[in-house]
């Protein structure tokens, strides 16, 4: 392993808000002006590189990962040595100016490859929890933190949730972290001169993962790739750090528990084929067992063997199931 | 009517048709930004587009609010914002969906050079 390199593993923050109907109908949190968004991202230490929106939400590709803004929900995912949790204070301030109150907070991340490079409050999970506890409004009284292990030191799942009431949510979230990418496939994420970003999206097979999604992509120089997919009210997002020794790719999407269950199976199969990782972890957040039970069925036929499966329940958020797989070629 | 140097807001269907007709007459490249007041990515790209308009007076830059001119947005099948349509002599020659600075600039360059070589 390299002594130090780019930290691919992201930190992810999902915040839900409640507000009055008339404000929500007028776009809700999407009314945040761009200066406020820049200020929030400035606190995290990243910037917007490309963006697209539709009638349901705004999506931003960041210099370090992604931001999604819905009328009552914000998701920020950042990699490298960004200070994601520093977004909470400006977010609370700007959203309360619009008349919104936070109702739920979810923070998740994997295991950093270079933990010693992380700045405060990301120095370790205890520091992160302590910081979250201090920053979050006291009315989010149901709080829980958990580290979900696997058989591998390189993959474990850190979860913190806080909410003010139990709510029912039909959406599920799937977060995939992949390491030791196939070297030949990883080379496709190095930029050629004059290469358009959509060219990389095509040749890597990313455009086939969900052909219905509109993709907003960005290619980094000399290597690295990010994209946000928008398909109606659903987002998906991919981030790739292809350098040998610390190669990493992530895939994340949301779905509804009422969707055709084959959809998520087909998507995960294609994700495995795009990256052929040596090790992958899949975290599923859902209020039902319908989703996670299908995941092994999706990836095992492609030579990924399930090595561990851990489950934990969180108030309002539902169950988080953390599964790890390794390639049979290992 | 629109002169070079800035992004012109189009507020009525009549104005829209006048701009299209003018583009046919003067054979200038039209770059149309389909935008929405509630769309964050549109606010991100707006200052950049204004800069481009200042720098490239040979291109006509227009801005259409999809809520204000719903029929135009529907006719031109605009689903995501911002969408940039590149129009020459009344026909769509290219499209950039999303606020992507490099791609926007490259696409303008491509169509300016194909005009001058024609």
Coordinates of C-alpha atoms in Angstrom, one line a residue:
Chain A
X1 CA 0.0 0.0 0.0
X2 CA 1.2 3.5 -0.8
X3 CA 2.4 5.5 2.3
X4 CA -0.1 8.2 1.5
X5 CA -2.5 8.8 -1.4
X6 CA -5.9 10.2 -2.2
X7 CA -8.6 9.1 0.3
X8 CA -11.4 7.6 -1.8
X9 CA -13.6 6.5 1.0
X10 CA -16.4 9.1 1.4
X11 CA -18.2 10.5 4.4
X12 CA -21.9 10.9 3.9
X13 CA -24.4 13.1 5.6
X14 CA -28.2 12.9 4.9
X15 CA -30.3 15.6 6.6
X16 CA -34.1 15.7 6.6
X17 CA -36.0 18.9 7.4
X18 CA -39.6 19.9 8.1
X19 CA -41.2 23.1 7.1
X20 CA -44.5 24.7 6.2
X21 CA -46.3 23.4 3.0
X22 CA -46.3 26.7 1.1
X23 CA -42.5 26.9 1.4
X24 CA -42.0 23.3 0.4
X25 CA -44.3 23.8 -2.6
X26 CA -42.1 26.7 -3.7
X27 CA -39.1 24.4 -3.9
X28 CA -38.2 24.2 -0.2
X29 CA -34.5 23.8 0.4
X30 CA -33.9 24.4 -3.3
X31 CA -34.5 28.0 -2.5
X32 CA -31.1 28.2 -0.8
X33 CA -29.2 30.7 -2.9
X34 CA -26.0 29.6 -4.5
X35 CA -23.9 31.9 -2.3
X36 CA -25.2 29.9 0.8
X37 CA -24.4 26.6 -0.9
X38 CA -20.9 27.9 -1.7
X39 CA -20.5 28.9 1.9
X40 CA -21.5 25.5 3.2
X41 CA -19.1 23.8 0.7
X42 CA -16.4 26.2 1.7
X43 CA -16.7 25.0 5.3
X44 CA -16.3 21.4 4.0
X45 CA -13.4 22.6 1.7
X46 CA -14.8 21.6 -1.7
X47 CA -16.4 23.3 -4.7
X48 CA -19.0 22.7 -7.4
X49 CA -17.6 21.4 -10.7
X50 CA -20.8 20.6 -12.6
X51 CA -24.5 20.5 -11.8
X52 CA -27.9 19.6 -13.1
X53 CA -31.5 19.7 -11.8
X54 CA -34.9 18.5 -12.7
X55 CA -38.4 19.2 -11.3
X56 CA -37.6 17.0 -8.2
X57 CA -34.1 17.9 -7.1
X58 CA -30.8 19.6 -7.8
X59 CA -27.6 17.6 -8.1
X60 CA -24.0 18.9 -7.9
X61 CA -20.8 17.1 -8.7
X62 CA -18.2 18.5 -6.3
X63 CA -14.4 18.7 -6.5
X64 CA -14.7 15.9 -3.8
X65 CA -17.9 13.9 -4.5
X66 CA -21.5 15.0 -4.6
X67 CA -24.4 17.1 -3.2
X68 CA -28.1 16.6 -3.7
X69 CA -30.7 19.1 -2.7
X70 CA -34.4 18.0 -2.5
X71 CA -37.2 20.2 -1.2
X72 CA -36.9 18.8 2.4
X73 CA -33.7 16.7 2.2
X74 CA -30.0 17.3 1.7
X75 CA -27.4 14.7 1.0
X76 CA -23.7 15.6 1.0
X77 CA -21.0 13.0 0.3
X78 CA -17.4 14.1 0.3
X79 CA -14.1 12.2 0.0
X80 CA -10.4 13.1 0.5
X81 CA -9.5 15.1 3.6
X82 CA -12.7 17.2 3.5
X83 CA -14.4 18.2 6.8
X84 CA -17.9 17.2 6.0
X85 CA -19.3 17.6 9.5
X86 CA -18.4 21.3 9.4
X87 CA -21.3 21.8 7.0
X88 CA -23.8 21.2 9.8
X89 CA -23.7 24.6 11.4
X90 CA -24.0 26.7 8.3
X91 CA -26.7 24.3 7.0
X92 CA -28.8 24.7 10.2
X93 CA -28.4 28.5 9.9
X94 CA -29.4 28.8 6.3
X95 CA -32.2 26.3 6.4
X96 CA -33.7 28.0 9.5
X97 CA -33.7 31.3 7.7
X98 CA -35.9 29.6 5.1
X99 CA -38.2 28.4 7.9
X100 CA -37.0 24.8 8.1
X101 CA -36.2 22.6 11.1
X102 CA -34.0 19.5 11.0
X103 CA -35.9 16.3 11.7
X104 CA -33.4 13.6 11.0
X105 CA -29.7 13.2 10.5
X106 CA -27.8 10.2 9.2
X107 CA -24.0 10.0 9.0
X108 CA -22.2 7.1 7.4
X109 CA -18.7 6.2 6.3
X110 CA -16.5 3.2 5.6
X111 CA -12.9 2.8 6.9
X112 CA -10.5 5.4 5.7
X113 CA -7.4 4.0 3.8
X114 CA -5.3 6.8 5.3
X115 CA -6.9 7.6 8.7
X116 CA -3.9 9.6 9.9
X117 CA -4.4 12.1 7.1
X118 CA -7.9 13.0 8.3
X119 CA -8.4 16.4 9.9
X120 CA -10.5 17.1 13.0
X121 CA -13.4 16.2 13.5
X122 CA -12.7 13.2 11.3
X123 CA -9.7 12.0 13.3
X124 CA -11.6 9.0 14.6
X125 CA -15.2 7.9 15.0
X126 CA -15.4 9.0 18.6
X127 CA -14.4 12.5 17.7
X128 CA -17.0 12.5 14.9
X129 CA -19.8 11.4 17.2
X130 CA -18.7 13.9 19.8
X131 CA -18.8 16.7 17.2
X132 CA -22.2 15.6 15.9
X133 CA -23.7 15.4 19.4
X134 CA -22.6 19.0 20.0
X135 CA -23.7 20.4 16.6
X136 CA -27.1 18.8 16.2
X137 CA -30.2 20.5 17.6
X138 CA -31.3 19.0 21.0
X139 CA -34.8 18.1 19.7
X140 CA -33.2 15.3 17.7
X141 CA -33.4 13.2 20.8
X142 CA -33.3 9.6 19.5
X143 CA -29.6 9.1 18.8
X144 CA -27.5 6.0 18.0
X145 CA -24.0 5.3 16.9
X146 CA -22.6 2.0 15.8
X147 CA -19.5 0.5 14.1
X148 CA -20.5 -2.5 12.0
X149 CA -17.5 -4.8 11.5
X150 CA -16.6 -7.2 8.8
X151 CA -14.0 -9.9 8.5
X152 CA -11.7 -7.3 6.9
X153 CA -9.9 -4.5 8.8
X154 CA -10.1 -2.5 5.5
X155 CA -14.0 -2.5 5.5
X156 CA -16.2 -1.6 8.4
X157 CA -19.2 0.6 8.4
X158 CA -19.7 3.6 10.8
X159 CA -23.3 4.8 11.3
X160 CA -24.7 7.6 13.4
X161 CA -28.4 8.6 13.3
X162 CA -30.5 11.1 15.1
X163 CA -34.1 12.0 14.8
X164 CA -37.0 13.6 16.6
X165 CA -39.8 11.1 15.8
X166 CA -40.3 7.7 14.2
X167 CA -41.3 8.1 10.6
X168 CA -42.1 5.7 7.9
X169 CA -40.0 5.8 4.8
X170 CA -40.5 3.7 1.7
X171 CA -37.1 4.7 0.3
X172 CA -34.0 2.5 0.6
X173 CA -30.4 3.5 0.1
X174 CA -27.6 1.3 -1.2
X175 CA -24.0 2.4 -0.6
X176 CA -21.3 0.4 -2.3
X177 CA -17.6 0.8 -1.5
X178 CA -15.1 -1.1 -3.8
X179 CA -11.3 -1.5 -3.4
X180 CA -8.6 -3.3 -5.4
X181 CA -10.3 -2.5 -8.7
X182 CA -9.4 -4.5 -11.8
X183 CA -6.3 -2.9 -13.1
X184 CA -7.3 -2.9 -16.8
X185 CA -10.7 -1.5 -16.0
X186 CA -9.2 1.1 -13.6
X187 CA -7.0 2.4 -16.4
X188 CA -10.1 3.6 -18.2
X189 CA -10.5 6.3 -15.6
X190 CA -7.3 8.0 -16.6
X191 CA -7.9 11.1 -18.8
X192 CA -6.7 11.2 -22.4
X193 CA -6.0 14.6 -24.0
X194 CA -9.2 16.3 -25.2
X195 CA -11.3 13.6 -23.7
X196 CA -14.9 14.6 -23.0
X197 CA -16.4 13.5 -19.7
X198 CA -19.3 11.7 -21.5
X199 CA -16.8 9.7 -23.5
X200 CA -15.5 8.2 -20.2
X201 CA -19.0 7.5 -19.1
X202 CA -19.6 5.6 -22.3
X203 CA -16.4 3.5 -22.6
X204 CA -16.4 2.4 -19.0
X205 CA -20.0 1.1 -19.2
X206 CA -21.3 3.5 -16.6
X207 CA -23.9 4.8 -19.0
X208 CA -25.5 1.3 -19.2
X209 CA -25.9 0.9 -15.4
X210 CA -29.2 2.8 -15.5
X211 CA -29.9 3.8 -19.2
X212 CA -32.9 5.9 -18.1
X213 CA -30.8 8.2 -16.0
X214 CA -29.5 11.6 -17.2
X215 CA -25.8 11.7 -16.3
X216 CA -23.9 14.7 -15.1
X217 CA -20.3 13.7 -15.1
X218 CA -16.8 15.2 -14.5
X219 CA -13.4 13.8 -15.4
X220 CA -10.5 14.9 -13.2
X221 CA -6.9 15.6 -14.5
X222 CA -4.9 13.3 -14.7
X223 CA -7.3 10.7 -13.4
X224 CA -10.5 10.2 -11.4
X225 CA -14.1 10.4 -12.3
X226 CA -17.4 11.5 -10.7
X227 CA -20.9 11.4 -11.9
X228 CA -24.5 12.0 -10.6
X229 CA -27.4 10.3 -12.3
X230 CA -30.9 11.8 -12.2
X231 CA -33.9 9.6 -13.0
X232 CA -37.1 11.3 -12.0
X233 CA -36.9 11.8 -8.2
X234 CA -34.1 9.2 -7.8
X235 CA -30.4 10.0 -7.8
X236 CA -27.4 7.7 -8.2
X237 CA -23.7 8.6 -7.9
X238 CA -20.3 7.2 -8.7
X239 CA -16.9 8.3 -7.7
X240 CA -13.6 6.7 -8.8
X241 CA -10.0 7.0 -7.6
X242 CA -8.2 4.6 -10.0
X243 CA -4.6 4.9 -8.9
X244 CA -2.9 1.6 -8.3
X245 CA -2.3 0.7 -4.6
X246 CA -5.3 2.7 -3.3
X247 CA -7.8 2.2 -6.1
X248 CA -11.4 2.9 -5.0
X249 CA -14.8 3.3 -6.5
X250 CA -18.2 4.0 -4.9
X251 CA -21.7 3.6 -6.1
X252 CA -24.8 4.8 -4.4
X253 CA -28.4 4.9 -5.3
X254 CA -31.9 5.2 -3.8
X255 CA -34.9 3.1 -4.6
X256 CA -38.4 2.4 -3.3
X257 CA -39.3 -0.8 -1.5
X258 CA -42.3 -0.9 -4.0
X259 CA -39.9 -1.0 -7.0
X260 CA -39.5 -4.1 -9.1
X261 CA -36.9 -6.0 -7.0
X262 CA -35.0 -7.0 -10.1
X263 CA -34.1 -3.4 -10.7
X264 CA -31.5 -3.3 -7.9
X265 CA -30.2 -6.8 -8.8
X266 CA -29.5 -5.7 -12.4
X267 CA -27.9 -2.4 -11.3
X268 CA -25.5 -4.1 -8.9
X269 CA -24.5 -6.7 -11.4
X270 CA -23.6 -3.9 -13.9
X271 CA -21.7 -2.1 -11.1
X272 CA -19.6 -5.2 -10.4
X273 CA -18.8 -5.6 -14.1
X274 CA -17.7 -1.9 -14.5
X275 CA -15.1 -2.2 -11.7
X276 CA -14.4 -5.9 -10.9
X277 CA -13.3 -5.1 -7.4
X278 CA -11.2 -7.4 -5.2
X279 CA -13.2 -6.4 -2.2
X280 CA -16.6 -4.7 -2.0
X281 CA -18.9 -3.7 0.8
X282 CA -22.6 -3.0 0.3
X283 CA -24.6 -1.2 3.0
X284 CA -28.4 -1.2 2.6
X285 CA -30.5 1.2 4.6
X286 CA -34.2 0.2 4.5
X287 CA -37.3 -0.3 6.6
X288 CA -37.8 -3.8 5.1
X289 CA -35.8 -6.9 4.6
X290 CA -36.7 -7.1 0.9
X291 CA -33.7 -5.4 -0.4
X292 CA -30.6 -6.7 1.4
X293 CA -31.6 -10.3 1.0
X294 CA -31.4 -9.9 -2.8
X295 CA -27.9 -8.5 -2.8
X296 CA -25.9 -11.7 -2.5
X297 CA -28.1 -13.2 -5.3
X298 CA -27.1 -10.3 -7.5
X299 CA -23.3 -10.3 -7.1
X300 CA -22.5 -14.0 -6.3
X301 CA -23.1 -15.2 -9.8
X302 CA -20.4 -12.7 -10.9
X303 CA -17.7 -14.4 -8.7
X304 CA -18.2 -12.3 -5.6
X305 CA -18.3 -14.4 -2.4
X306 CA -20.2 -13.1 0.6
X307 CA -17.7 -13.0 3.6
X308 CA -19.8 -11.2 6.2
X309 CA -23.2 -9.8 7.0
X310 CA -24.0 -7.5 9.9
X311 CA -27.3 -5.9 10.8
X312 CA -28.3 -3.1 13.2
X313 CA -31.5 -1.2 13.7
X314 CA -31.6 2.6 14.0
X315 CA -34.6 4.8 15.1
X316 CA -36.6 6.1 12.2
X317 CA -33.8 5.2 9.7
X318 CA -34.6 1.5 9.8
X319 CA -32.2 -1.4 9.4
X320 CA -28.7 -1.0 8.2
X321 CA -27.3 -4.2 6.7
X322 CA -23.6 -4.3 6.0
X323 CA -22.3 -7.1 3.7
X324 CA -18.8 -7.7 2.4
X325 CA -17.8 -9.7 -0.6
X326 CA -14.5 -10.7 -2.1
X327 CA -13.7 -11.7 -5.7
X328 CA -13.0 -15.4 -6.2
X329 CA -9.9 -14.3 -8.2
X330 CA -8.3 -13.2 -4.8
Chain B
X1 CA -33.5 43.2 -30.3
X2 CA -30.5 41.3 -29.0
X3 CA -27.1 42.8 -29.6
X4 CA -23.9 41.0 -28.6
X5 CA -22.3 41.2 -25.2
X6 CA -25.1 40.0 -22.8
X7 CA -27.6 37.2 -22.1
X8 CA -31.1 38.3 -23.2
X9 CA -34.1 37.2 -21.3
X10 CA -37.0 36.0 -23.6
X11 CA -40.3 36.6 -21.9
X12 CA -43.0 35.9 -24.6
X13 CA -43.5 33.4 -27.3
X14 CA -43.6 36.2 -29.8
X15 CA -40.2 37.4 -28.7
X16 CA -38.9 33.8 -28.9
X17 CA -40.1 33.5 -32.6
X18 CA -38.5 36.9 -33.4
X19 CA -35.2 35.8 -32.0
X20 CA -35.3 32.5 -34.0
X21 CA -36.2 34.4 -37.1
X22 CA -33.4 36.9 -36.6
X23 CA -31.0 34.0 -36.1
X24 CA -32.1 32.6 -39.5
X25 CA -31.6 36.0 -41.1
X26 CA -28.2 36.9 -39.7
X27 CA -26.9 33.3 -39.5
X28 CA -25.5 33.9 -36.1
X29 CA -25.2 31.0 -33.6
X30 CA -27.9 31.1 -30.9
X31 CA -27.2 29.7 -27.5
X32 CA -30.3 29.3 -25.5
X33 CA -30.2 28.7 -21.7
X34 CA -33.4 26.9 -20.5
X35 CA -33.5 27.8 -16.9
X36 CA -35.8 27.9 -13.9
X37 CA -35.9 30.3 -10.9
X38 CA -36.0 27.3 -8.4
X39 CA -33.0 25.5 -10.0
X40 CA -29.7 25.8 -8.1
X41 CA -27.5 24.5 -10.9
X42 CA -28.9 27.3 -13.1
X43 CA -27.7 29.9 -10.5
X44 CA -24.3 28.2 -10.5
X45 CA -23.8 28.6 -14.3
X46 CA -25.4 32.1 -14.8
X47 CA -22.3 34.2 -14.0
X48 CA -20.2 32.0 -16.3
X49 CA -22.7 32.4 -19.1
X50 CA -22.7 36.1 -18.7
X51 CA -18.9 36.1 -19.0
X52 CA -19.1 34.1 -22.2
X53 CA -21.7 36.5 -23.6
X54 CA -19.4 39.4 -22.9
X55 CA -16.4 37.6 -24.4
X56 CA -18.1 36.3 -27.6
X57 CA -20.3 39.1 -29.1
X58 CA -20.6 37.1 -32.4
X59 CA -22.9 34.6 -30.6
X60 CA -26.5 35.5 -29.5
X61 CA -27.1 34.3 -25.9
X62 CA -30.8 33.9 -24.8
X63 CA -32.4 32.9 -21.6
X64 CA -35.7 31.1 -21.4
X65 CA -37.5 30.5 -18.0
X66 CA -39.2 27.1 -18.4
X67 CA -42.1 28.2 -16.2
X68 CA -42.6 31.5 -18.0
X69 CA -42.5 30.0 -21.5
X70 CA -43.9 26.5 -20.8
X71 CA -44.9 25.8 -24.3
X72 CA -41.4 26.6 -25.7
X73 CA -39.8 24.3 -23.1
X74 CA -42.3 21.5 -23.9
X75 CA -41.8 21.9 -27.7
X76 CA -38.1 21.7 -27.3
X77 CA -38.3 18.7 -24.9
X78 CA -36.5 20.4 -22.0
X79 CA -36.6 18.1 -18.9
X80 CA -33.4 18.9 -16.9
X81 CA -32.1 22.4 -16.0
X82 CA -30.0 24.1 -17.2
X83 CA -30.3 22.8 -20.8
X84 CA -28.3 24.7 -23.5
X85 CA -29.6 24.5 -27.0
X86 CA -27.3 25.5 -29.9
X87 CA -29.4 26.8 -32.8
X88 CA -28.2 27.7 -36.3
X89 CA -30.6 29.0 -38.9
X90 CA -33.5 27.7 -36.9
X91 CA -32.2 24.2 -36.4
X92 CA -30.8 22.6 -33.2
X93 CA -27.2 21.7 -34.0
X94 CA -26.2 20.7 -30.5
X95 CA -27.3 20.4 -26.9
X96 CA -25.5 20.5 -23.5
X97 CA -27.6 19.3 -20.6
X98 CA -26.4 20.5 -17.2
X99 CA -24.1 23.2 -15.9
X100 CA -20.8 22.0 -17.3
X101 CA -18.4 24.9 -17.9
X102 CA -15.8 23.2 -20.1
X103 CA -18.4 21.4 -22.3
X104 CA -20.4 24.6 -22.8
X105 CA -17.3 26.5 -23.8
X106 CA -16.0 23.7 -26.1
X107 CA -19.4 23.3 -27.8
X108 CA -19.6 27.1 -28.5
X109 CA -16.0 27.0 -29.9
X110 CA -16.9 24.0 -32.1
X111 CA -19.9 25.8 -33.7
X112 CA -18.2 29.2 -34.1
X113 CA -15.4 27.6 -36.0
X114 CA -17.7 25.6 -38.2
X115 CA -19.5 28.9 -39.1
X116 CA -16.3 30.7 -40.1
X117 CA -15.1 27.8 -42.2
X118 CA -18.4 27.5 -44.0

